[in-house]
PDB file of N, CA, C and O in Angstrom:
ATOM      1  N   UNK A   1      21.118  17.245  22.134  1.00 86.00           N
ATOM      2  CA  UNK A   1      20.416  17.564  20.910  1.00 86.00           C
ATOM      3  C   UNK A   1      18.922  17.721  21.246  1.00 86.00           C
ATOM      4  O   UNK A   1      18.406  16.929  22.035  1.00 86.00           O
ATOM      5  N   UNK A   2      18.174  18.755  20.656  1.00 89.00           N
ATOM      6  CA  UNK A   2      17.150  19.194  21.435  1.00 89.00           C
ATOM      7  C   UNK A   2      16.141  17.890  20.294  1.00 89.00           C
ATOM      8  O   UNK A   2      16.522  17.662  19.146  1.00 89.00           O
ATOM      9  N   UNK A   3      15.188  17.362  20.758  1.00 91.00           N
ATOM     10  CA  UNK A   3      13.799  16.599  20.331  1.00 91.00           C
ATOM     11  C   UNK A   3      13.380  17.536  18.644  1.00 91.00           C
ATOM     12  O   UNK A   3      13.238  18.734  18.396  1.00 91.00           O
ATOM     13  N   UNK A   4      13.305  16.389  17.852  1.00 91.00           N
ATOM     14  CA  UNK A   4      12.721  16.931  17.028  1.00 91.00           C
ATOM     15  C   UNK A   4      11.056  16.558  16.384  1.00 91.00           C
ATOM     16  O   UNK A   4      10.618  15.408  16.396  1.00 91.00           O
ATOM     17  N   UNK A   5      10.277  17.731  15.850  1.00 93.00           N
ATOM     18  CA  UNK A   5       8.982  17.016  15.990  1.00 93.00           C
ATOM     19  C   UNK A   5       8.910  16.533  14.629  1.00 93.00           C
ATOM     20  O   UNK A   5       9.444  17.046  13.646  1.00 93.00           O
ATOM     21  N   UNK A   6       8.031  15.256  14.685  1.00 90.00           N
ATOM     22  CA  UNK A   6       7.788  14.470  13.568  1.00 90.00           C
ATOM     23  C   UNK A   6       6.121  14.958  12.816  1.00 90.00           C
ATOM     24  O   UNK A   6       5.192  15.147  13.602  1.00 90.00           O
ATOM     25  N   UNK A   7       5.888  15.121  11.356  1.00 91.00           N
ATOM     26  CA  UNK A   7       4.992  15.191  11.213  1.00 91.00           C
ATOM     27  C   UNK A   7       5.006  14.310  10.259  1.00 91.00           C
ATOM     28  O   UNK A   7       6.032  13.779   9.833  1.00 91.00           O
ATOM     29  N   UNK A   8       3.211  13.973   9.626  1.00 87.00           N
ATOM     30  CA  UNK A   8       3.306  13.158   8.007  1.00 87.00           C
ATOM     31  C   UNK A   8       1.477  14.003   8.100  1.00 87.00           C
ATOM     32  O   UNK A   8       0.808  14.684   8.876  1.00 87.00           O
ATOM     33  N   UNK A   9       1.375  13.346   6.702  1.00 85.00           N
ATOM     34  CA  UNK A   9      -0.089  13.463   6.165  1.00 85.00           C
ATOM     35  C   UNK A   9      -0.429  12.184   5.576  1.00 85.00           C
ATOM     36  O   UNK A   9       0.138  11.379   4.836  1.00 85.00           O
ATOM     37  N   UNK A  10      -1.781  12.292   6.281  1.00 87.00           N
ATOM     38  CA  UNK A  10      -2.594  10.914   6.017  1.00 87.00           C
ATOM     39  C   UNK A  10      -3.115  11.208   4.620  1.00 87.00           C
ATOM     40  O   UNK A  10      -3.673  12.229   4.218  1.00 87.00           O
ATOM     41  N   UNK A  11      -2.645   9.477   3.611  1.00 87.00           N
ATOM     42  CA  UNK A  11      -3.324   9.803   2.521  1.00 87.00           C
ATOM     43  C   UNK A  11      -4.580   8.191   2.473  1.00 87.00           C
ATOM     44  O   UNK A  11      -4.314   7.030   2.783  1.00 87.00           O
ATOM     45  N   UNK A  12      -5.375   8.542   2.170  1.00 88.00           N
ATOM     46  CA  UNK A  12      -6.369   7.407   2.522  1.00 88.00           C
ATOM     47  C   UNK A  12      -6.516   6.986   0.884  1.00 88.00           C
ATOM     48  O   UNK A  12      -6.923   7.752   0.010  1.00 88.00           O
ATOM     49  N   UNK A  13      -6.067   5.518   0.676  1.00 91.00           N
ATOM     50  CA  UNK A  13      -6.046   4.792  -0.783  1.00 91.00           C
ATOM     51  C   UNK A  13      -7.063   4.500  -0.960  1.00 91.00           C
ATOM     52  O   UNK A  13      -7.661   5.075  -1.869  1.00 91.00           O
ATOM     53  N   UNK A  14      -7.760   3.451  -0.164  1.00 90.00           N
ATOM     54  CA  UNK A  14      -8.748   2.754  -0.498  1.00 90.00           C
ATOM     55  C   UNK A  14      -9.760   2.241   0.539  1.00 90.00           C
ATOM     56  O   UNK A  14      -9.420   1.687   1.584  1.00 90.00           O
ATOM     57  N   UNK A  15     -11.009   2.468   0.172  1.00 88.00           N
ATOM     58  CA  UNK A  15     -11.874   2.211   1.209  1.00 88.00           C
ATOM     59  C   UNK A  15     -12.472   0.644   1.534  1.00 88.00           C
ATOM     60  O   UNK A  15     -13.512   0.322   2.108  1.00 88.00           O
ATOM     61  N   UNK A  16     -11.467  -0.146   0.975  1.00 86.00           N
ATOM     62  CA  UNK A  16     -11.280  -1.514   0.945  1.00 86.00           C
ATOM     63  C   UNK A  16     -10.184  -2.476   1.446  1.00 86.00           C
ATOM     64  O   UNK A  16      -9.084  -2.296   0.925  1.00 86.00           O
ATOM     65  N   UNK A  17     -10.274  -3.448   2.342  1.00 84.00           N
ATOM     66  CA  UNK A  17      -9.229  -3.716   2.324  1.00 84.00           C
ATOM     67  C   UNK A  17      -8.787  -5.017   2.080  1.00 84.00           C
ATOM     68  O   UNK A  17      -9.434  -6.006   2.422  1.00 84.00           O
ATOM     69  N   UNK A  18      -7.541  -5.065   1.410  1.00 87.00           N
ATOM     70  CA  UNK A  18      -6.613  -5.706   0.206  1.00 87.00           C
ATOM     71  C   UNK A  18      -5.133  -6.152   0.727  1.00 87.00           C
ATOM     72  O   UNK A  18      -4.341  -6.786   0.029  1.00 87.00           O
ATOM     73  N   UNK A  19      -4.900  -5.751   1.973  1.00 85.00           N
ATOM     74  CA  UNK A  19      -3.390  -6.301   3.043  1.00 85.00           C
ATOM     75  C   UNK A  19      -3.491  -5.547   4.186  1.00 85.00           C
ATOM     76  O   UNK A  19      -3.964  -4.451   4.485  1.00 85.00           O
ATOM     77  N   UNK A  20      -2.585  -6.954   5.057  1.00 80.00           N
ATOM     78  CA  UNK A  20      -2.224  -5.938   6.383  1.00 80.00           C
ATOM     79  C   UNK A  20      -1.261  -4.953   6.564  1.00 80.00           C
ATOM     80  O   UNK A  20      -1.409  -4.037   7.372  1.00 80.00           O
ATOM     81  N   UNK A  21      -0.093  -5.114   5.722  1.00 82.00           N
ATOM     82  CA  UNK A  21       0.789  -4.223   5.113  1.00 82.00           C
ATOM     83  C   UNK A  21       0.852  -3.753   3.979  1.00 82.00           C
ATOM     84  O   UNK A  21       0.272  -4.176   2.979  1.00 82.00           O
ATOM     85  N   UNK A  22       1.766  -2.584   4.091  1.00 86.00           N
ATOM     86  CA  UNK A  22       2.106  -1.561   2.688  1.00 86.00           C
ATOM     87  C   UNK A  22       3.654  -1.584   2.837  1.00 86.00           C
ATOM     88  O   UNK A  22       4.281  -2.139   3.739  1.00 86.00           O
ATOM     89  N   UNK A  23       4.190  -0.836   1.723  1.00 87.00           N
ATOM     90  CA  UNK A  23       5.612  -0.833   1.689  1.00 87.00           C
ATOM     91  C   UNK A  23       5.711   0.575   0.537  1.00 87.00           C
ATOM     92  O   UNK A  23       4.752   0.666  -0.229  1.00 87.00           O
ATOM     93  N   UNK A  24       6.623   1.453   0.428  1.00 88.00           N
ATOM     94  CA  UNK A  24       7.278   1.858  -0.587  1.00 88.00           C
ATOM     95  C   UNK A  24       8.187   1.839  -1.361  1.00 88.00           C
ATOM     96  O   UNK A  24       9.198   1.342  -0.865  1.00 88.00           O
ATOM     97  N   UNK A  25       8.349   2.340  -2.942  1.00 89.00           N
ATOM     98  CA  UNK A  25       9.349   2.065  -3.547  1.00 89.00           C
ATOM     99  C   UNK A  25       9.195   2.900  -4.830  1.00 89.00           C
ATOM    100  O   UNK A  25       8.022   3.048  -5.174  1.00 89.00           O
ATOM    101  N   UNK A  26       9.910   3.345  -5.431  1.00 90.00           N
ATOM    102  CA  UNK A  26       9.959   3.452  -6.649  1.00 90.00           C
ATOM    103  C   UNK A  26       9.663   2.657  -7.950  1.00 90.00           C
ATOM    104  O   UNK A  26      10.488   2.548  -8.857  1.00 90.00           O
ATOM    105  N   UNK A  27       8.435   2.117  -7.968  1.00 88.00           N
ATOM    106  CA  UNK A  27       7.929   1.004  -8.908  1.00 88.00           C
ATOM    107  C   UNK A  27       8.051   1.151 -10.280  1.00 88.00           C
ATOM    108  O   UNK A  27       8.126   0.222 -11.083  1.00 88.00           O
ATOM    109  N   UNK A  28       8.070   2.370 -10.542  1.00 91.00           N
ATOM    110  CA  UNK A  28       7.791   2.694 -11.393  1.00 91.00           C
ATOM    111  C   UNK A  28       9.057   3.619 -12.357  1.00 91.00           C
ATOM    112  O   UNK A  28       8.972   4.073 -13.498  1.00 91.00           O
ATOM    113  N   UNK A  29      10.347   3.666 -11.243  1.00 92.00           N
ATOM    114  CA  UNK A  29      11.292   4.318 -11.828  1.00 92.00           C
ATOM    115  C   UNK A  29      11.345   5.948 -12.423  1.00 92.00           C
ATOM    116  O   UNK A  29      12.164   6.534 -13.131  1.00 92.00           O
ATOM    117  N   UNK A  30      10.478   6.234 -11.986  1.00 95.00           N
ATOM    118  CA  UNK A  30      10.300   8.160 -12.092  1.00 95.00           C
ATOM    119  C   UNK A  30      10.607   8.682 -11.267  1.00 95.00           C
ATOM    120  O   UNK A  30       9.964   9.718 -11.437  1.00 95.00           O
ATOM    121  N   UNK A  31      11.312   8.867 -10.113  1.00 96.00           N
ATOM    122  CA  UNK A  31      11.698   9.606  -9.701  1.00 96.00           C
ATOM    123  C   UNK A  31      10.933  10.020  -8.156  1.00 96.00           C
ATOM    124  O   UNK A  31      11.329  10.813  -7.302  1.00 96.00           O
ATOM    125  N   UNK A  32       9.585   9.081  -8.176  1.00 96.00           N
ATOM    126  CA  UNK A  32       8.266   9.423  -6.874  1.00 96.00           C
ATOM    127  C   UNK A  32       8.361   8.254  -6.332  1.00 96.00           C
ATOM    128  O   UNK A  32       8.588   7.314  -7.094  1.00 96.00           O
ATOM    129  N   UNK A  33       8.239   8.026  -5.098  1.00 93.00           N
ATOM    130  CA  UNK A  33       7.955   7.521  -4.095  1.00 93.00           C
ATOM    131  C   UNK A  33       6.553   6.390  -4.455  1.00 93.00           C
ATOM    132  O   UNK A  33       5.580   7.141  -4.522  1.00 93.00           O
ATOM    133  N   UNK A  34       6.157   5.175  -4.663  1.00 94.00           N
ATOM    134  CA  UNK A  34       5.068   5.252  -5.082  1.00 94.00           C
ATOM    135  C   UNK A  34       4.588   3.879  -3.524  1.00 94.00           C
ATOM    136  O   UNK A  34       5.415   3.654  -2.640  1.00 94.00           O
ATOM    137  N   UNK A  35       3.382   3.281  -3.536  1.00 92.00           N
ATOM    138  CA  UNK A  35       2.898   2.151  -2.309  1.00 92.00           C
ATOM    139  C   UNK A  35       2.587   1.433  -2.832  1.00 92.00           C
ATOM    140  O   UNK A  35       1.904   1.635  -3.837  1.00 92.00           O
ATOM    141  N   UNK A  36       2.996  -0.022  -2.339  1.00 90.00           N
ATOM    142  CA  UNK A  36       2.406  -0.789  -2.441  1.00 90.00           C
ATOM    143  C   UNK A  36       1.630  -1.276  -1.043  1.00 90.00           C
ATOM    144  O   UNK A  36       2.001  -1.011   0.100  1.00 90.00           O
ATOM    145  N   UNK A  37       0.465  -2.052  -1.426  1.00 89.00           N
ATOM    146  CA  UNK A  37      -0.469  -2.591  -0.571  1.00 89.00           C
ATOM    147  C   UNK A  37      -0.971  -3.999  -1.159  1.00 89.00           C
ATOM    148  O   UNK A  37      -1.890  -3.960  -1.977  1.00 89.00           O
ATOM    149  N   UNK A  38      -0.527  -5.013  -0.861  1.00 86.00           N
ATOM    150  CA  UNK A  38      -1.527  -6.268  -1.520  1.00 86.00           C
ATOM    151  C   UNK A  38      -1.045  -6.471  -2.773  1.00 86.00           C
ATOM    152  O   UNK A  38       0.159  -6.513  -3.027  1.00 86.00           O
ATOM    153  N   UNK A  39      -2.061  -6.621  -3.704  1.00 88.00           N
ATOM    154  CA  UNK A  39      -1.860  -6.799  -5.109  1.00 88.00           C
ATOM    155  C   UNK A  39      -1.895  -5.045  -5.749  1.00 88.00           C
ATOM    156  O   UNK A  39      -1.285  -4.879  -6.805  1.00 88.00           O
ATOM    157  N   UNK A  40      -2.291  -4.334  -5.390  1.00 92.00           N
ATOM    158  CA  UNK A  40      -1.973  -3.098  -5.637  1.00 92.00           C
ATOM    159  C   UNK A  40      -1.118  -1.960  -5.269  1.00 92.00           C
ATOM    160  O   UNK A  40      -0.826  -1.675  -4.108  1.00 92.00           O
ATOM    161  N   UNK A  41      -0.654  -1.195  -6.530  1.00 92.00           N
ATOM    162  CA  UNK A  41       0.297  -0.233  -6.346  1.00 92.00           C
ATOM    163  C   UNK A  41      -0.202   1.354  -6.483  1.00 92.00           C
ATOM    164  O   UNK A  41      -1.111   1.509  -7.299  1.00 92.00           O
ATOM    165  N   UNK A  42       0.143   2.241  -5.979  1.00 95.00           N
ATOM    166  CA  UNK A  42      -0.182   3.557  -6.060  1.00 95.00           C
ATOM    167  C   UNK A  42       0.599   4.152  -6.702  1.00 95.00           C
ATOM    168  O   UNK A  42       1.704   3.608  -6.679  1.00 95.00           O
ATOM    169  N   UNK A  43       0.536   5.355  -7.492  1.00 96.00           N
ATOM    170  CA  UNK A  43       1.719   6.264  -8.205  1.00 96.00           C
ATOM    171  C   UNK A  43       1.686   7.021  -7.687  1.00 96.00           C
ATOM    172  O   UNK A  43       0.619   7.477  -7.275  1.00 96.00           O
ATOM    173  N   UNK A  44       3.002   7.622  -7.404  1.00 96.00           N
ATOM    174  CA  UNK A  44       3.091   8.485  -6.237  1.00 96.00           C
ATOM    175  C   UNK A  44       3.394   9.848  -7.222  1.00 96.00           C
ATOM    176  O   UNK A  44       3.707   9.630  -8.393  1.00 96.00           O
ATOM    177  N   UNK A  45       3.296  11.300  -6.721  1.00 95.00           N
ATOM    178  CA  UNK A  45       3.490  11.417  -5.864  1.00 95.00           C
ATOM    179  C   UNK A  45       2.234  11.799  -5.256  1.00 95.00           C
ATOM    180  O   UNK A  45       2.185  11.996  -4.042  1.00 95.00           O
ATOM    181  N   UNK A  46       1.252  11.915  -5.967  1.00 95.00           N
ATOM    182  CA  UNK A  46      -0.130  12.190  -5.198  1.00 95.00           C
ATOM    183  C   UNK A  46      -1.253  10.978  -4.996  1.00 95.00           C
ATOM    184  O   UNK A  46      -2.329  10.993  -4.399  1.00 95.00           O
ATOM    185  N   UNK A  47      -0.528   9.849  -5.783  1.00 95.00           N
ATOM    186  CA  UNK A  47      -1.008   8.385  -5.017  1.00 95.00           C
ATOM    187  C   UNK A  47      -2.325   8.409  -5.245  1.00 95.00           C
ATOM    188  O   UNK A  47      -2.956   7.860  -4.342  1.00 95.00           O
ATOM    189  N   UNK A  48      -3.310   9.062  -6.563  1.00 94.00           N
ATOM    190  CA  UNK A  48      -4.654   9.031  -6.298  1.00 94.00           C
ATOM    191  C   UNK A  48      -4.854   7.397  -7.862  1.00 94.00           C
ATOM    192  O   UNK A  48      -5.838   6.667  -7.745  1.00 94.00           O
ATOM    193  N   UNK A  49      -3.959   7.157  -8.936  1.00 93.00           N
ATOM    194  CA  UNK A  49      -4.468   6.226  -9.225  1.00 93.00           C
ATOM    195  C   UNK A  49      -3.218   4.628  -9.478  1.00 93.00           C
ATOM    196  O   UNK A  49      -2.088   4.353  -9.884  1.00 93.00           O
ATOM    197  N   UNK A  50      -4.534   3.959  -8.856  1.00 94.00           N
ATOM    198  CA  UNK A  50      -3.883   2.973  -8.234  1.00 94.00           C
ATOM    199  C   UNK A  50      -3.756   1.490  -9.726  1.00 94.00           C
ATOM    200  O   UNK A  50      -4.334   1.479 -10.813  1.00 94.00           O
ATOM    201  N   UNK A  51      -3.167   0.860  -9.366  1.00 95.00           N
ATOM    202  CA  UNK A  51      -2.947  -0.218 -10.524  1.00 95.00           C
ATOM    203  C   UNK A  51      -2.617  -1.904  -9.900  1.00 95.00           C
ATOM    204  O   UNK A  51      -1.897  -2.207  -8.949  1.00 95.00           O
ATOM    205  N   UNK A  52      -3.004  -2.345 -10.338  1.00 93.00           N
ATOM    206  CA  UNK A  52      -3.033  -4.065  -9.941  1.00 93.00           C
ATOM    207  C   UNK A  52      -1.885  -4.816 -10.963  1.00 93.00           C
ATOM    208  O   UNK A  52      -1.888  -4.814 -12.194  1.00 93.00           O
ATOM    209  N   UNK A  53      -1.031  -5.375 -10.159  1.00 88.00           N
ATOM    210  CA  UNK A  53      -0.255  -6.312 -10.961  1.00 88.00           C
ATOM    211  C   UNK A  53      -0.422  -7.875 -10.667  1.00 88.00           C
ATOM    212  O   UNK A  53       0.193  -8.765 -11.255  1.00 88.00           O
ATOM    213  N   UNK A  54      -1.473  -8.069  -9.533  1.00 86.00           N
ATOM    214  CA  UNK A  54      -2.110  -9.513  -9.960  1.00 86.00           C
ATOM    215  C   UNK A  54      -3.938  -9.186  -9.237  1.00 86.00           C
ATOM    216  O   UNK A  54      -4.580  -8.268  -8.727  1.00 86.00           O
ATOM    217  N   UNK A  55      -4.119 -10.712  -9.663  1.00 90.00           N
ATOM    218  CA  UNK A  55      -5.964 -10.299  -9.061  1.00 90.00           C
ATOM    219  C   UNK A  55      -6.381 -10.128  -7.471  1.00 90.00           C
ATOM    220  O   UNK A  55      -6.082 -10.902  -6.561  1.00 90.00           O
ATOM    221  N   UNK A  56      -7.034  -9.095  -7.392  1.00 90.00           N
ATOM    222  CA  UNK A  56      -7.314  -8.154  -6.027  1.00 90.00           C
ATOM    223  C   UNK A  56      -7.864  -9.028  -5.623  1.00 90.00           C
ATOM    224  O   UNK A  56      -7.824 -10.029  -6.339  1.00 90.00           O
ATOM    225  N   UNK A  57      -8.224  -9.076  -5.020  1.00 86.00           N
ATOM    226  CA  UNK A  57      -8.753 -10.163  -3.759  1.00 86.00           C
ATOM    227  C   UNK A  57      -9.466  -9.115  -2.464  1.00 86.00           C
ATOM    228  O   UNK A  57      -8.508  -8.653  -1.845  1.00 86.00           O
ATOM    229  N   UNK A  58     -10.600  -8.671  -1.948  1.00 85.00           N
ATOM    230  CA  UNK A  58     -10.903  -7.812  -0.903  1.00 85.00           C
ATOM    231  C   UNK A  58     -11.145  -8.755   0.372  1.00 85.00           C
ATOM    232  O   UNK A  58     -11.424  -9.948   0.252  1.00 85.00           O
ATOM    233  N   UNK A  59     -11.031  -8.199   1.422  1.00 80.00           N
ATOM    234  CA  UNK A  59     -11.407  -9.358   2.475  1.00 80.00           C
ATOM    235  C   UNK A  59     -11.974  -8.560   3.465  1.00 80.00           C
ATOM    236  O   UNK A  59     -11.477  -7.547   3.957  1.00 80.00           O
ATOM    237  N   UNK A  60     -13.151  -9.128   3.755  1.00 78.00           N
ATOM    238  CA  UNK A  60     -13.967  -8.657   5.267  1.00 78.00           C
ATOM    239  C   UNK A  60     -12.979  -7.821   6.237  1.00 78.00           C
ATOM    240  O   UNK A  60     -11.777  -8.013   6.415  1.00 78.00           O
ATOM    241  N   UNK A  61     -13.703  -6.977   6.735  1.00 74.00           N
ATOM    242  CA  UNK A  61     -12.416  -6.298   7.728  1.00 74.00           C
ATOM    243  C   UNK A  61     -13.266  -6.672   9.130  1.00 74.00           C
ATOM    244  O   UNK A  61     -12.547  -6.750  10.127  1.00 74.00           O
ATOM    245  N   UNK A  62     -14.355  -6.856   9.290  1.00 69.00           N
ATOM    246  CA  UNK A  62     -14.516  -7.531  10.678  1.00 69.00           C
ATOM    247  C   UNK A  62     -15.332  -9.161  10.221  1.00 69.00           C
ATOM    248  O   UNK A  62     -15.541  -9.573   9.079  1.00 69.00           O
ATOM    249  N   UNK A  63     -15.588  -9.678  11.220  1.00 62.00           N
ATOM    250  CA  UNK A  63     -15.209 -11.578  11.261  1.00 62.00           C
ATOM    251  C   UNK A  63     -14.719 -11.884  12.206  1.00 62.00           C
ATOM    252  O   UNK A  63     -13.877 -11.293  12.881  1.00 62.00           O
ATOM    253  N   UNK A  64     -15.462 -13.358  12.419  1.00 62.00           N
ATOM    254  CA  UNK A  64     -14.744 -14.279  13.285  1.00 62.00           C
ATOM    255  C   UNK A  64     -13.338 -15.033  12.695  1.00 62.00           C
ATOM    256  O   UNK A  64     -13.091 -15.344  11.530  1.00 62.00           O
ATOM    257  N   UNK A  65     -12.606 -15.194  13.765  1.00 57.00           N
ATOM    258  CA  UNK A  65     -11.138 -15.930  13.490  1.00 57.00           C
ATOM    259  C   UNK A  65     -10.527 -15.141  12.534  1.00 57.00           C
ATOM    260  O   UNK A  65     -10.250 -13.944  12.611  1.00 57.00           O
ATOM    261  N   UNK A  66     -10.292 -16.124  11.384  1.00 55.00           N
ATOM    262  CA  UNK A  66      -9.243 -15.659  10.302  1.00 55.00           C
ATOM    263  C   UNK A  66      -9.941 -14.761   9.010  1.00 55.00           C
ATOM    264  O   UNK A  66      -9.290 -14.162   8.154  1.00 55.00           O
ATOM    265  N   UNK A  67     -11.335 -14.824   9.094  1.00 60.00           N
ATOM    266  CA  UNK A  67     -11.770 -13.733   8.368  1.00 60.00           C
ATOM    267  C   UNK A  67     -11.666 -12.564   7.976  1.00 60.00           C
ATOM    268  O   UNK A  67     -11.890 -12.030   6.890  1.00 60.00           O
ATOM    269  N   UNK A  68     -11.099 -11.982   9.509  1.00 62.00           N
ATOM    270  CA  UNK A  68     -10.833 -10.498   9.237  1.00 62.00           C
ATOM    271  C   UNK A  68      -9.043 -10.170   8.869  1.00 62.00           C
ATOM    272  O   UNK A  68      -8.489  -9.072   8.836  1.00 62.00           O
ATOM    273  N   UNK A  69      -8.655 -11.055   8.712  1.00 65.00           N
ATOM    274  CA  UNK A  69      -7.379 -10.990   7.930  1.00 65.00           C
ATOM    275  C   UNK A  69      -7.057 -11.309   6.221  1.00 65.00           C
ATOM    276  O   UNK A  69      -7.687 -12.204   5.658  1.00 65.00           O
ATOM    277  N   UNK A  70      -6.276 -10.690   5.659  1.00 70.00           N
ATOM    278  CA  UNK A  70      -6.081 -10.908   4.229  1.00 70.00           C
ATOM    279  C   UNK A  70      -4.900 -11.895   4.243  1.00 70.00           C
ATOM    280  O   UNK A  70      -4.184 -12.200   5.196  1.00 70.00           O
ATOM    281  N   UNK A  71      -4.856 -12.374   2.819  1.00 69.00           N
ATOM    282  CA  UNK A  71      -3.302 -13.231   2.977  1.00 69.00           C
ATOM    283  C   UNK A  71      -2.423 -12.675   2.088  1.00 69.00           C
ATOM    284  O   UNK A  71      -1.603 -13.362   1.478  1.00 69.00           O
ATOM    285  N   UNK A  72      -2.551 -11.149   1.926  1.00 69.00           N
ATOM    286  CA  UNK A  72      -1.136 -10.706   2.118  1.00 69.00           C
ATOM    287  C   UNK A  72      -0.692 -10.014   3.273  1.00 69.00           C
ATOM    288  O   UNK A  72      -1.362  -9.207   3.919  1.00 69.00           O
ATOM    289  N   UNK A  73       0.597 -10.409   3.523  1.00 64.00           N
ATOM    290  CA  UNK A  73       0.791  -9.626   5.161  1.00 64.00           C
ATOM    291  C   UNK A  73       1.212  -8.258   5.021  1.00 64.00           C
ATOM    292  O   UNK A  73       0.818  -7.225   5.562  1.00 64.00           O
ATOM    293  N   UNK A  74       2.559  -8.610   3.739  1.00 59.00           N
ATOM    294  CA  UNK A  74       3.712  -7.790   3.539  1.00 59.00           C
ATOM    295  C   UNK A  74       4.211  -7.810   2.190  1.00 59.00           C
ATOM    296  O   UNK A  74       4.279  -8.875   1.576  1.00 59.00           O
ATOM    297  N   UNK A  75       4.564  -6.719   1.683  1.00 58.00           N
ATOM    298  CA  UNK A  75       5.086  -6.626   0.722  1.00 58.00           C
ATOM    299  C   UNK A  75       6.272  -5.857   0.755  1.00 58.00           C
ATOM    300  O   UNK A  75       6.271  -4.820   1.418  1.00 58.00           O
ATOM    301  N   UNK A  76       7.595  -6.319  -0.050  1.00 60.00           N
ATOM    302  CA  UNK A  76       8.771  -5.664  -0.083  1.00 60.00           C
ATOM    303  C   UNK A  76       8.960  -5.269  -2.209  1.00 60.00           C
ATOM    304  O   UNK A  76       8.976  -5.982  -3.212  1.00 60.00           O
ATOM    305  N   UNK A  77       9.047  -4.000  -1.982  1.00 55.00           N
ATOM    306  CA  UNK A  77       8.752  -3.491  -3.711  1.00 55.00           C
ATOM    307  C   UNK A  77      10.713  -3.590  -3.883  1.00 55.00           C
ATOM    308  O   UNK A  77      11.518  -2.867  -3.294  1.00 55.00           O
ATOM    309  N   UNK A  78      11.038  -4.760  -4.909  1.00 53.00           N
ATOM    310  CA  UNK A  78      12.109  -4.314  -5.536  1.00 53.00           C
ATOM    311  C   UNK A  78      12.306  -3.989  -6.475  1.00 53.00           C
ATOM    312  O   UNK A  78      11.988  -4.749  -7.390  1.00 53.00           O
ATOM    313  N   UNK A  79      12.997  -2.570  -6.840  1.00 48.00           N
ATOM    314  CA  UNK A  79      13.243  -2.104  -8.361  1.00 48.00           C
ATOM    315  C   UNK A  79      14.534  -2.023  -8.517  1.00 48.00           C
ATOM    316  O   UNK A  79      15.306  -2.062  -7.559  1.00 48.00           O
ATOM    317  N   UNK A  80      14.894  -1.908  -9.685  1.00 44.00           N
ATOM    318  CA  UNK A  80      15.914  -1.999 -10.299  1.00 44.00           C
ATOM    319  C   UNK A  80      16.850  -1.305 -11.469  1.00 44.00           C
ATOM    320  O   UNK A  80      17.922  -1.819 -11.788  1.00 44.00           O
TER     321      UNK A  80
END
């Protein structure tokens, strides 16, 4: 089977950062793809406005030790 090439497009959310991971899901039950990141979710399918379902929290992205980490790692979106 010959190699197939992979592409994507970078969509840039936020110029803040709010987790070390993202996840997708249908949050919202329409039919789009939407992200989560942290305490915030994106609506997909063009992901430009974003919505909080608890309080944001931003965290330094450079720092010593544990500074430059957030305490969310990961998020898994379940819908239903």
């Amino acid at each position: 089977m010959p190699p197939k090439t992979v592409t994507f497009d970078k969509v840039h959310l936020l110029d803040r950062y709010v987790s070390e991971g993202a996840s997708m899901g249908d949050i919202n039950m329409d039919g789009h793809m939407d992200i989560v990141a942290g305490p915030l979710w994106w609506k997909g399918p063009d992901f430009k406005k974003a919505y909080a379902y608890a309080p944001v929290k931003y965290f330094p992205i450079i720092g010593p030790g544990l500074e430059g980490y957030s305490t969310n790692f990961f998020y898994i979106p379940f819908t239903y």
